[in-house]
Amino acid sequence: SLEVSHPINEYRQKETKMEPEASSFPPTFSVSEIKNKQRRHLMFMKLKQEKRKQKMQLKKKKKKEREALGDKAPPKEVPKTIENQRVYDETTVDPEDEEVAFDEGTDEFSAYFNGLTNPQVLITTSDRPRGRTMRFCRQLATVIPNAHVYYRKGLALKRIIPQCVARNFTYLMVVNEDRQVPNGLVLCHLPDGPTAHFKVSNVRLRKEIKRRGKDPTEHSPEVILNNFSTRLGHSIGRLFAALFPQDPQFVGRQVATFHNQRDFIFFRFHRYIFKNEKKVGIQELGPRFTLKLRSLQKGTFDSKFGEYEWVLKRHEMDACRRKFQL
Amino acid sequence: MGEHSRLCSVWLGSETGILKGVSLSHRQAFNFCSVNQLSRDQEVRVLAWSDPTQSELLLGLVDGSVRTFSLEKGVFTESRSLGDPVEGCFSGLEPLPGGGLLTCTESGTVRVWAETGTEPVTELSAGTSVCRMRRSPVDAQRVAAGGKENGLKIFDLQNPERPVFTAKNLRDDWLDLRRPHWVRDLAFLPDSQKVVTCTGYHQVHVFDPATPQRRPVLEAEFGDLPLTALSLVPDGSAVVVGNTQGQMAILDLRKGRVRGALKGLSGGVRGLQCHASRPLVASCGLDRFLRVHGLEDRTLQHKVYLKSRLNCLLLSSKDLLGGGGASGEGAELEEVKDEEDDVWDALEQVEEQPSKRKTTEEEMQTERKKKKKKGGGV
């Protein structure tokens, strides 16, 4: 029988000649040159298996070497993550810096941090809210003490603000809705404080949280603020901290966490219990959502004529993957 | 203290009351504070040179006092109380050639003060609200002021009762509604009587008092947000404006078009100034950074983090990069540097820890260049 030179025959010959260690694929081999889909798929699978096998062999070899060296083995390499590779931000706050400490000590939140005011929060929405947004607002009101939900009757925010100030509210929270789902949050600190505008995503109401605990009680929660390191991060952290009443002798085992990672702020609400000194059990209660800061405006809400302290400019700021603002 | 203040080429006033001096050639920033305890009452609102030799700075503070800072000694030499915080902050502070001072508050009162004394020599009212007051560089007796719903008015200090020129509001718009008017910043064009203003309704107007036309001679628009700061390019053909979100642009005054935008700021612009001889513009604002852009290529050249919000800035006319010296010396230095550069290029680059700031700036610049190339390709 004639042996026709055919790619599949060549492949089979190569397979029989294959040695256990050497690769059966020449370096110039490319899967995309095979026109037949089934054969291409087969070759791709083979290529992948080959690569995986080589990787495992390399790993085993390294492990053996490490065990052989014992104590003298070089330390394990830490994998690179985006957080590891974060570009150093020059606005990172140094805890001993006096100027920044003075700036923070005398900013718009100084009344709260000096214990002179108690937070009173007014939660409202954009006009004609439906469904999830209303439930979200009501659940937020259970999580934040001293919070009241009011229906927005199509009133202008600039007119609501003087009335809130007159009634001693310290915060105005406006949840923006799009297609029955909350997608934005405007947080305005009241006497003359900064206004932050966030994008809200991944909202999970209480019903949708698996293995959750019972509803939150009236106790004031503790607040955990993670990873707000830059000057802007500090301002936003203080904005969140001033939502909750300050009480060092706190009662109740509820905690609200604002965790900042890669400029996204994750909000979680838990109840904890210490089983012994080292073990804690936590149950997630309450709503969970993610925030991303879009702008921080100095002064109360005035998007047209107010001065912005920080605005997210995507094309300038999101160009580098390893550079974060908060 | 004195040696630090002699190095600095850019001076900024901050909201915490600290006067900051920055030396771009040495990449250093210095804080100068008059009192041991900082306080928000000392917030610096306006900065001005006290004489053309630029040896002393005048600072206008929120509590109504004016302090003098000497650059040679590096300390605050004098403090005068020239205003009442009830009337609002200073919106203009200028020295007069005879030795007096000219101040203006936000409530509209312009006062002329003698070198010493607690009572003003002349007082005039420039309207109900004045956001900016400036004195003409050509004629020492002409003063321009403008504010919210208070159009541009030019006064002669010798006849303070009536303004020499009052600007008329723009024509009613296509719905026959009165156009609102809010002058945020103004500047006198060099070698002429014309005045450029920028408004809170994102317009830039040029007025010419020499013509009988009281409406603006040129009208240009930029963006949709209020323009807060304005600075003239030294030859008077263009103007740099900044708005509340940190967008800055160069507008051409001959045609009224936007020549290009300056990028990089993330917060509202509070102070802008173009350098007198070099094509550079310095900007400061609420995002706590001082940025220096080149005017011709519109790239960011320097960025300095200064920890408080900045209100106003002043550039000294000495060279920003490198100390003073004859141009000949400068050329020789450049030649020497070229030879050295060849030598350095031949060597391998060694990574250094302390140059993190430089690397971030370089990274930003190289990334910007890459982006420009990509944009060109697409």
XYZ file of C-alpha atoms in Angstrom:
704
model
C 0.000 0.000 0.000
C 1.211 3.444 -0.875
C 2.054 5.726 1.970
C 0.582 9.023 1.013
C 2.163 11.987 2.625
C -0.713 13.439 4.517
C -0.646 15.636 7.569
C -2.503 13.079 9.663
C 0.022 10.374 8.770
C 2.860 12.685 9.613
C 1.184 13.404 12.924
C 0.793 9.704 13.721
C 4.412 9.093 12.890
C 5.406 11.922 15.125
C 3.305 10.486 17.902
C 5.007 7.091 17.761
C 8.410 8.690 17.750
C 7.527 10.902 20.739
C 9.773 10.702 23.746
C 8.363 11.201 27.207
C 10.366 14.359 27.960
C 10.653 16.191 24.630
C 7.782 18.159 23.209
C 6.119 16.675 20.166
C 5.276 20.078 18.758
C 7.968 21.952 16.864
C 8.347 25.570 17.959
C 6.967 26.934 14.705
C 3.741 24.928 15.064
C 0.522 26.911 15.140
C -2.925 25.387 15.663
C -4.617 28.017 13.511
C -2.999 26.761 10.319
C -5.112 23.549 10.340
C -8.252 24.138 8.318
C -10.233 21.133 9.470
C -12.150 22.017 12.625
C -12.147 18.567 14.233
C -8.462 18.019 13.663
C -7.715 21.540 14.861
C -9.676 20.876 18.041
C -7.795 17.621 18.622
C -4.434 19.313 18.117
C -5.406 22.118 20.466
C -6.387 19.634 23.182
C -3.116 17.809 22.716
C -1.192 21.070 22.926
C -2.935 22.041 26.135
C -2.344 18.671 27.754
C 1.281 18.821 26.766
C 1.683 22.254 28.306
C -0.044 21.250 31.495
C 2.150 18.176 31.781
C 5.306 20.247 31.398
C 4.060 22.691 34.003
C 3.389 19.891 36.514
C 6.826 18.408 35.884
C 8.439 21.776 36.497
C 6.465 22.221 39.704
C 7.452 18.788 40.997
C 11.069 19.484 40.225
C 10.983 22.778 42.086
C 9.267 21.205 45.057
C 11.897 18.493 45.243
C 14.660 21.063 45.093
C 13.003 23.091 47.815
C 12.666 20.044 50.081
C 16.243 19.067 49.372
C 17.531 22.497 50.400
C 15.411 22.530 53.547
C 16.147 25.689 55.528
C 18.339 27.263 52.894
C 15.531 27.282 50.338
C 14.826 30.732 48.870
C 11.553 32.263 50.076
C 8.422 31.511 48.106
C 7.680 34.069 45.439
C 4.592 36.197 46.021
C 2.290 36.316 42.999
C 1.739 39.721 41.440
C -1.744 41.139 41.954
C -3.104 44.494 40.937
C -3.184 45.594 44.568
C 0.467 44.564 44.943
C 1.458 46.494 41.889
C -0.449 49.624 42.877
C 1.319 52.790 41.812
C 2.317 54.779 44.885
C -0.070 57.688 45.287
C 1.584 60.884 46.491
C -1.565 61.992 48.272
C -1.401 59.033 50.690
C -1.930 60.449 54.150
C 0.946 60.181 56.598
C -0.479 59.722 60.115
C 2.051 62.162 61.589
C 1.438 64.965 59.152
C 0.355 68.068 61.064
C -1.005 70.014 58.154
C -3.305 67.231 57.062
C -4.312 66.619 60.674
C -5.242 70.289 61.014
C -7.098 70.237 57.714
C -9.115 67.226 58.823
C -9.621 68.546 62.302
C -11.227 71.749 61.069
C -13.146 70.555 58.043
C -16.922 70.300 57.670
C -17.089 67.133 59.808
C -15.370 68.641 62.817
C -18.698 69.207 64.566
C -19.481 65.496 64.387
C -16.022 64.278 65.343
C -15.880 66.631 68.303
C -19.109 65.151 69.576
C -21.233 68.238 69.068
C -23.885 66.829 66.734
C -25.743 63.578 66.382
C -26.392 62.317 62.901
C -29.930 62.589 61.530
C -30.337 61.156 58.075
C -33.061 61.864 55.551
C -33.381 59.193 52.872
C -35.269 59.916 49.715
C -35.214 58.852 46.108
C -35.546 60.310 42.660
C -39.079 61.059 41.538
C -41.646 58.240 41.338
C -39.641 55.327 42.707
C -40.848 51.795 42.149
C -40.270 48.374 43.644
C -36.727 47.548 44.608
C -35.718 51.126 45.256
C -38.379 51.650 47.909
C -37.506 48.368 49.591
C -33.849 49.297 49.471
C -34.537 52.659 51.105
C -36.564 51.061 53.858
C -33.834 48.522 54.567
C -31.211 51.272 54.608
C -33.309 53.102 57.164
C -33.178 50.062 59.462
C -29.425 49.808 59.068
C -28.628 53.487 59.697
C -29.880 54.714 63.068
C -31.885 57.954 63.126
C -32.798 57.612 59.477
C -36.154 58.552 58.026
C -37.484 57.756 54.585
C -39.546 60.427 52.882
C -41.347 60.218 49.577
C -39.948 62.586 47.002
C -42.926 64.382 45.594
C -40.996 65.759 42.684
C -39.494 68.439 44.911
C -36.268 70.198 43.992
C -33.263 69.224 46.096
C -32.083 72.784 46.413
C -35.357 73.618 48.151
C -35.357 70.516 50.349
C -31.898 71.295 51.696
C -32.698 74.528 53.585
C -35.715 72.822 55.133
C -33.595 69.903 56.289
C -31.049 72.251 57.786
C -33.823 74.005 59.662
C -35.020 70.697 61.064
C -31.514 69.694 62.225
C -30.853 66.952 59.747
C -27.172 66.269 59.176
C -27.343 64.125 56.051
C -29.443 63.964 52.941
C -29.281 60.695 51.033
C -30.906 60.548 47.613
C -31.107 57.155 45.952
C -31.405 57.463 42.220
C -33.447 54.895 40.364
C -33.292 53.660 36.819
C -35.797 51.069 35.568
C -36.950 50.079 39.045
C -33.396 49.431 40.242
C -31.273 51.790 42.369
C -28.198 52.898 40.452
C -26.953 56.113 42.043
C -26.552 57.725 45.428
C -26.099 61.374 46.330
C -24.869 61.844 49.875
C -24.973 65.431 51.057
C -23.636 66.465 54.455
C -25.960 69.130 55.596
C -24.962 72.321 57.212
C -22.551 73.257 54.373
C -20.751 70.043 53.856
C -19.468 68.161 50.859
C -21.750 66.304 48.493
C -20.640 62.963 47.149
C -22.180 61.314 44.115
C -21.775 57.537 43.825
C -22.682 54.910 41.307
C -24.510 52.027 43.065
C -24.302 48.518 41.710
C -24.920 44.947 42.793
C -27.698 45.718 45.241
C -28.883 42.654 47.161
C -31.905 43.076 49.396
C -32.415 41.002 52.517
C -34.533 38.358 50.857
C -31.831 37.672 48.312
C -29.028 37.101 50.820
C -28.399 33.446 51.538
C -27.869 32.153 55.086
C -28.707 35.501 56.600
C -29.553 36.237 60.200
C -32.673 37.818 61.600
C -33.514 41.449 60.960
C -31.247 44.121 62.467
C -32.218 45.527 65.846
C -32.284 49.130 67.014
C -28.708 49.037 68.315
C -26.193 51.396 66.710
C -23.752 49.416 64.639
C -19.991 49.651 64.771
C -18.361 51.039 61.678
C -15.356 49.535 59.907
C -13.628 51.571 57.206
C -11.054 49.585 55.273
C -8.308 50.787 53.032
C -9.095 54.490 52.643
C -5.524 55.648 52.353
C -5.299 58.741 50.163
C -6.460 62.231 51.065
C -9.602 61.790 48.993
C -10.098 58.396 50.598
C -9.891 60.002 54.018
C -12.564 62.553 53.113
C -14.912 59.832 51.877
C -14.159 57.655 54.893
C -15.092 60.502 57.205
C -18.236 61.067 55.174
C -19.322 57.492 55.858
C -18.237 57.548 59.477
C -20.344 60.610 60.212
C -23.509 58.742 59.172
C -23.480 56.674 62.348
C -23.662 57.882 65.953
C -20.460 57.822 67.940
C -20.554 55.774 71.110
C -17.413 54.128 72.430
C -19.429 52.104 74.982
C -21.435 50.449 72.283
C -24.131 47.871 72.898
C -25.209 45.282 70.393
C -23.198 43.111 68.085
C -23.884 44.692 64.720
C -21.229 46.054 62.431
C -21.368 47.979 59.157
C -18.314 47.610 56.933
C -17.219 49.953 54.139
C -14.399 48.152 52.388
C -12.511 49.997 49.677
C -10.754 47.912 47.085
C -9.639 49.198 43.691
C -11.794 52.319 44.132
C -14.966 50.290 44.677
C -16.528 50.565 48.133
C -18.287 47.427 49.306
C -20.933 47.830 51.991
C -21.799 44.850 54.192
C -23.823 44.620 57.386
C -23.150 41.748 59.810
C -23.925 40.523 63.283
C -20.961 38.940 65.039
C -20.559 36.748 68.075
C -17.340 35.770 69.773
C -17.354 32.042 70.394
C -14.080 32.196 72.247
C -11.110 34.534 72.199
C -9.956 33.510 68.808
C -13.074 32.504 66.921
C -15.840 34.776 65.678
C -19.042 33.797 64.007
C -20.696 36.270 61.648
C -24.106 36.366 60.052
C -24.861 38.690 57.236
C -27.999 40.750 57.796
C -29.045 43.749 55.901
C -28.654 44.922 52.352
C -25.392 44.709 50.485
C -24.275 47.056 47.727
C -21.244 48.407 45.941
C -20.425 52.080 45.486
C -18.076 53.877 43.162
C -17.324 57.548 43.713
C -18.119 59.736 40.730
C -17.643 63.207 42.138
C -17.090 65.064 45.379
C -18.448 68.574 45.412
C -17.607 71.200 47.964
C -20.725 72.718 49.495
C -24.278 71.396 49.448
C -25.845 69.921 46.364
C -25.414 72.253 43.404
C -24.320 70.327 40.381
C -24.342 73.290 37.997
C -22.673 76.061 39.963
C -20.909 74.209 42.736
C -17.171 73.744 42.867
C -15.946 70.200 42.591
C -13.145 68.921 44.750
C -12.779 65.763 42.703
C -14.433 64.508 39.556
C -13.944 61.085 38.004
C -12.528 61.644 34.533
C -12.454 58.158 33.112
C -10.169 58.695 30.175
C -7.534 60.396 32.272
C -7.770 58.462 35.517
C -8.687 54.953 34.363
C -5.891 54.797 31.816
C -3.541 53.019 34.231
C -4.817 49.759 35.719
C -2.639 50.007 38.774
C -3.457 53.570 39.798
C -6.304 54.185 42.246
C -7.702 57.364 43.717
C -9.246 56.379 47.032
C 13.999 80.514 56.221
C 15.380 83.266 54.046
C 17.299 80.887 51.838
C 14.160 78.810 51.270
C 12.100 81.811 50.318
C 14.753 83.020 47.894
C 14.653 79.699 46.042
C 10.926 79.688 45.459
C 9.512 80.697 42.140
C 5.820 79.932 42.723
C 3.833 81.205 45.705
C 0.443 79.820 46.740
C -2.066 80.663 49.428
C -4.044 77.845 51.008
C -7.260 77.458 52.954
C -5.421 76.491 56.137
C -3.628 79.841 56.233
C -0.239 78.566 55.136
C 1.738 80.402 52.476
C 3.448 77.820 50.307
C 6.526 78.473 48.263
C 7.521 75.985 45.593
C 10.855 75.739 43.848
C 10.348 73.698 40.701
C 14.018 73.454 39.811
C 14.866 71.902 43.177
C 11.540 70.022 43.339
C 10.784 71.267 46.822
C 7.884 72.937 48.539
C 8.121 75.032 51.676
C 5.464 76.128 54.134
C 5.573 79.597 55.643
C 3.253 80.258 58.513
C 2.871 83.481 60.433
C 1.461 82.157 63.676
C 2.352 79.063 65.640
C -1.180 77.779 65.654
C -2.961 77.367 62.377
C -6.535 78.548 62.144
C -9.172 78.743 59.449
C -9.492 82.492 59.995
C -6.109 82.883 58.415
C -7.276 81.465 55.108
C -5.445 83.295 52.370
C -7.777 84.722 49.769
C -5.676 86.961 47.561
C -1.988 87.257 46.848
C -0.224 90.187 45.223
C 3.298 91.464 44.718
C 3.840 94.616 46.717
C 6.153 96.209 44.141
C 7.448 95.570 40.614
C 10.753 94.259 41.983
C 8.802 91.353 43.547
C 10.624 91.458 46.851
C 7.552 91.353 49.069
C 4.208 89.587 48.983
C 0.860 90.902 50.166
C -1.626 88.371 51.513
C -5.293 89.113 52.046
C -6.848 86.910 54.729
C -10.415 85.956 55.550
C -10.488 87.863 58.842
C -9.862 91.102 56.995
C -6.179 91.562 57.642
C -3.430 92.079 55.095
C 0.000 90.674 55.818
C 3.300 91.426 54.168
C 5.839 88.678 53.607
C 9.429 89.485 52.776
C 11.116 87.126 50.336
C 14.621 88.053 51.406
C 14.118 87.314 55.068
C 11.471 84.639 54.704
C 9.239 85.975 57.468
C 6.025 87.936 57.773
C 6.966 91.520 58.443
C 3.713 93.401 58.871
C 0.048 92.916 59.444
C -2.713 95.476 58.968
C -6.397 95.087 59.614
C -8.050 96.534 56.555
C -11.485 95.044 56.510
C -14.340 93.496 58.375
C -15.205 89.813 57.888
C -18.876 90.832 57.928
C -18.454 92.468 54.556
C -17.113 89.286 53.028
C -13.660 88.168 51.993
C -11.221 90.126 49.877
C -11.890 89.905 46.196
C -9.053 92.157 45.126
C -5.834 93.446 46.572
C -3.421 95.625 44.643
C -0.530 97.839 45.630
C -0.536 101.438 44.408
C 2.634 102.920 42.962
C 2.701 105.688 45.535
C 2.942 103.208 48.364
C -0.695 102.744 49.289
C -2.986 99.762 48.966
C -6.177 99.113 47.094
C -8.589 96.561 48.517
C -12.018 95.332 47.553
C -14.423 93.151 49.497
C -17.083 90.807 48.197
C -19.831 93.176 49.222
C -18.607 95.710 46.670
C -16.681 98.368 48.584
C -13.392 99.414 47.036
C -11.059 101.254 49.385
C -7.798 103.081 48.902
C -5.502 102.983 51.899
C -2.426 105.049 52.581
C 0.770 103.389 53.706
C -0.082 103.777 57.333
C -3.291 104.563 59.082
C -6.535 102.754 59.830
C -8.929 104.858 57.782
C -9.246 104.603 54.018
C -8.323 107.599 51.912
C -11.042 106.983 49.317
C -13.984 104.658 49.325
C -16.289 103.792 46.475
C -19.006 101.258 45.878
C -18.682 99.023 42.872
C -22.042 97.289 43.105
C -23.732 94.771 45.374
C -21.370 91.909 44.746
C -17.827 91.942 43.429
C -16.063 88.674 42.636
C -12.914 90.234 41.255
C -11.263 93.652 41.186
C -8.117 94.492 39.291
C -6.021 97.548 38.593
C -4.824 98.362 35.108
C -1.094 97.766 34.562
C -0.919 100.696 32.166
C -2.830 103.382 34.055
C -2.486 103.234 37.827
C -5.742 105.032 38.462
C -8.048 102.739 36.520
C -9.742 99.929 38.398
C -12.133 97.307 37.009
C -14.598 95.277 39.076
C -17.405 92.812 38.387
C -19.529 90.275 40.222
C -22.782 88.328 40.367
C -25.523 90.208 38.491
C -23.095 93.115 38.552
C -21.598 93.815 35.166
C -18.102 95.048 34.497
C -17.481 98.574 35.775
C -14.293 100.540 35.235
C -13.561 103.344 37.685
C -11.087 106.170 37.776
C -9.779 106.590 41.301
C -9.593 110.335 40.941
C -13.345 110.609 40.244
C -14.778 107.831 42.339
C -18.455 108.767 42.100
C -19.290 107.542 38.630
C -17.715 104.672 36.740
C -15.859 105.558 33.560
C -17.322 102.539 31.778
C -20.333 100.347 32.652
C -20.887 97.273 30.605
C -24.318 96.553 29.253
C -25.788 93.093 29.610
C -26.014 90.888 26.540
C -29.081 91.115 24.319
C -32.084 89.075 25.448
C -32.010 85.533 24.176
C -34.261 83.981 21.548
C -37.120 83.673 24.076
C -36.827 87.362 24.984
C -35.637 86.469 28.463
C -33.048 88.524 30.266
C -29.642 86.866 30.181
C -28.162 86.241 33.634
C -24.761 87.742 34.246
C -21.967 86.746 36.641
C -18.437 88.049 36.226
C -16.041 85.661 37.978
C -12.636 86.873 36.887
C -11.209 89.633 34.744
C -7.941 90.883 33.327
C -6.690 93.945 31.496
C -5.217 93.272 28.077
C -1.659 94.508 27.805
C -1.010 97.829 26.045
C -4.651 98.705 25.615
C -7.771 99.622 27.529
C -9.586 96.399 26.734
C -10.756 94.079 29.505
C -11.357 90.325 29.281
C -13.860 88.753 31.672
C -14.981 85.204 32.276
C -18.444 84.505 33.605
C -20.275 81.952 35.671
C -22.312 81.080 32.595
C -19.296 79.682 30.718
C -18.715 82.763 28.571
C -15.615 84.834 27.936
C -16.190 88.475 26.982
C -13.863 91.179 25.747
C -14.920 94.776 26.413
C -13.399 97.856 24.808
C -14.053 101.129 26.675
C -12.513 103.118 23.835
C -15.442 102.267 21.564
C -18.966 103.541 22.206
C -20.197 99.927 22.267
C -20.966 98.941 25.859
C -21.737 95.345 24.985
C -18.880 92.881 24.624
C -16.762 93.204 21.527
C -15.975 89.489 21.488
C -17.944 86.614 22.975
C -16.651 83.062 23.330
C -17.935 80.014 25.202
C -16.247 77.033 26.775
C -17.929 74.045 28.363
C -21.143 74.047 30.419
C -19.816 74.883 33.856
C -18.921 78.202 35.501
C -15.475 79.528 34.619
C -13.685 80.419 37.807
C -10.253 81.630 36.789
C -8.663 83.451 33.911
C -5.158 84.336 32.872
C -3.763 86.140 29.876
C -0.964 84.792 27.760
C 1.775 87.484 27.846
C 1.333 88.691 24.266
C -2.408 89.127 24.700
C -3.582 86.953 21.825
C -4.962 84.133 23.957
C -6.450 83.522 27.345
C -6.394 80.453 29.608
C -9.602 79.728 31.541
C -10.497 77.109 34.116
C -13.870 75.894 35.351
C -15.338 74.297 38.458
C -14.595 70.735 37.386
C -10.976 71.285 36.528
C -11.306 71.607 32.767
C -8.866 74.209 31.455
C -8.640 75.556 27.970
C -6.726 78.066 25.907
C -9.042 80.352 23.956
C -7.921 82.441 21.041
C -8.960 86.067 21.460
C -8.689 86.982 17.829
C -11.283 84.514 16.586
C -13.010 83.520 19.806
C -12.325 79.804 19.408
C -10.934 77.170 21.739
C -7.353 76.451 20.775
C -6.951 73.413 22.991
C -7.633 71.954 26.394
C -5.205 71.362 29.241
C -5.772 68.085 30.993
C -4.891 66.726 34.367
C -6.848 68.625 36.982
C -9.476 66.752 38.918
C -10.923 69.558 41.015
C -12.178 73.111 40.560
C -9.606 75.641 39.403
C -9.079 78.481 41.848
C -5.922 80.169 40.601
C -4.292 80.446 37.195
C -1.324 82.397 35.988
C 0.759 82.433 32.846
C 4.470 83.022 33.205
C 5.689 86.403 32.001
C 8.402 85.204 29.642
C 8.185 81.423 29.205
C 5.235 79.605 27.603
C 4.053 78.048 30.846
C 0.845 78.257 32.836
C 0.551 77.341 36.502
C -2.773 76.255 37.989
C -3.955 75.430 41.458
C -7.274 74.393 42.853
C -9.374 72.322 45.169
C -7.618 69.074 44.394
C -4.552 70.227 46.387
C -2.094 70.099 43.502
C -0.001 72.723 41.722
C 0.310 71.899 38.058
C 2.448 73.583 35.433
C 1.517 73.004 31.799
C 3.374 74.085 28.711
C 1.308 76.428 26.553
C 2.529 75.333 23.153
C 2.217 71.575 23.464
C -0.336 71.599 26.302
C 1.449 68.830 28.220
C 1.803 68.605 31.956
C 5.315 69.533 32.956
C 5.238 69.658 36.736
C 2.858 68.415 39.371
C 3.360 69.115 43.067
C 1.172 67.834 45.891
C 0.531 70.484 48.524
C -1.613 69.151 51.262
C -4.291 71.852 51.611
C -6.809 73.251 49.167
C -5.215 76.128 47.325
C -6.887 79.469 46.813
C -4.570 81.679 44.848
C -1.161 81.635 43.262
C 1.542 83.990 42.050
C 4.459 83.346 39.751
C 7.656 85.267 40.113
C 9.160 86.452 36.869
C 12.463 84.742 37.465
C 13.096 81.573 35.570
C 11.035 78.662 36.829
C 13.487 75.943 35.993
C 16.983 76.617 37.173
C 18.300 79.711 38.877
C 18.931 83.027 37.180
C 21.917 83.432 34.922
C 22.881 84.867 31.561
C 21.635 83.031 28.521
C 25.233 82.373 27.520
C 25.858 80.418 30.659
C 22.661 78.543 30.003
C 23.827 77.554 26.532
C 27.178 76.374 27.835
C 25.476 74.294 30.476
C 23.263 72.713 27.829
C 26.256 71.784 25.690
C 28.016 70.174 28.622
C 24.867 68.276 29.461
C 24.622 66.851 25.925
C 28.044 65.283 26.201
C 27.211 63.906 29.597
C 23.932 62.567 28.261
C 25.790 60.460 25.696
C 27.927 59.005 28.441
C 24.905 58.278 30.612
C 22.952 56.738 27.765
C 25.738 54.257 27.193
C 25.473 52.998 30.767
C 22.768 50.696 32.010
C 19.932 52.235 33.960
C 19.784 51.341 37.614
C 16.415 51.519 39.373
C 16.337 53.860 42.343
C 13.801 53.859 45.153
C 13.500 57.585 45.968
C 12.579 58.596 42.450
C 9.037 57.249 42.782
C 7.553 60.673 42.130
C 9.608 61.064 38.985
C 8.640 57.638 37.739
C 4.959 58.299 38.198
C 5.285 61.560 36.286
C 7.300 59.922 33.551
C 4.844 57.081 33.429
C 2.006 59.502 33.059
C 3.823 61.338 30.291
C 4.775 58.164 28.449
C 1.249 56.847 28.796
C -0.096 60.073 27.448
C 2.298 59.845 24.513
C 1.199 56.255 23.882
C -2.422 57.300 23.981
C -1.723 60.090 21.512
C -0.036 57.625 19.172
C -2.955 55.213 19.434
C -5.406 58.002 18.770
C -3.385 58.951 15.682
C -3.438 55.343 14.452
C -7.213 54.995 14.815
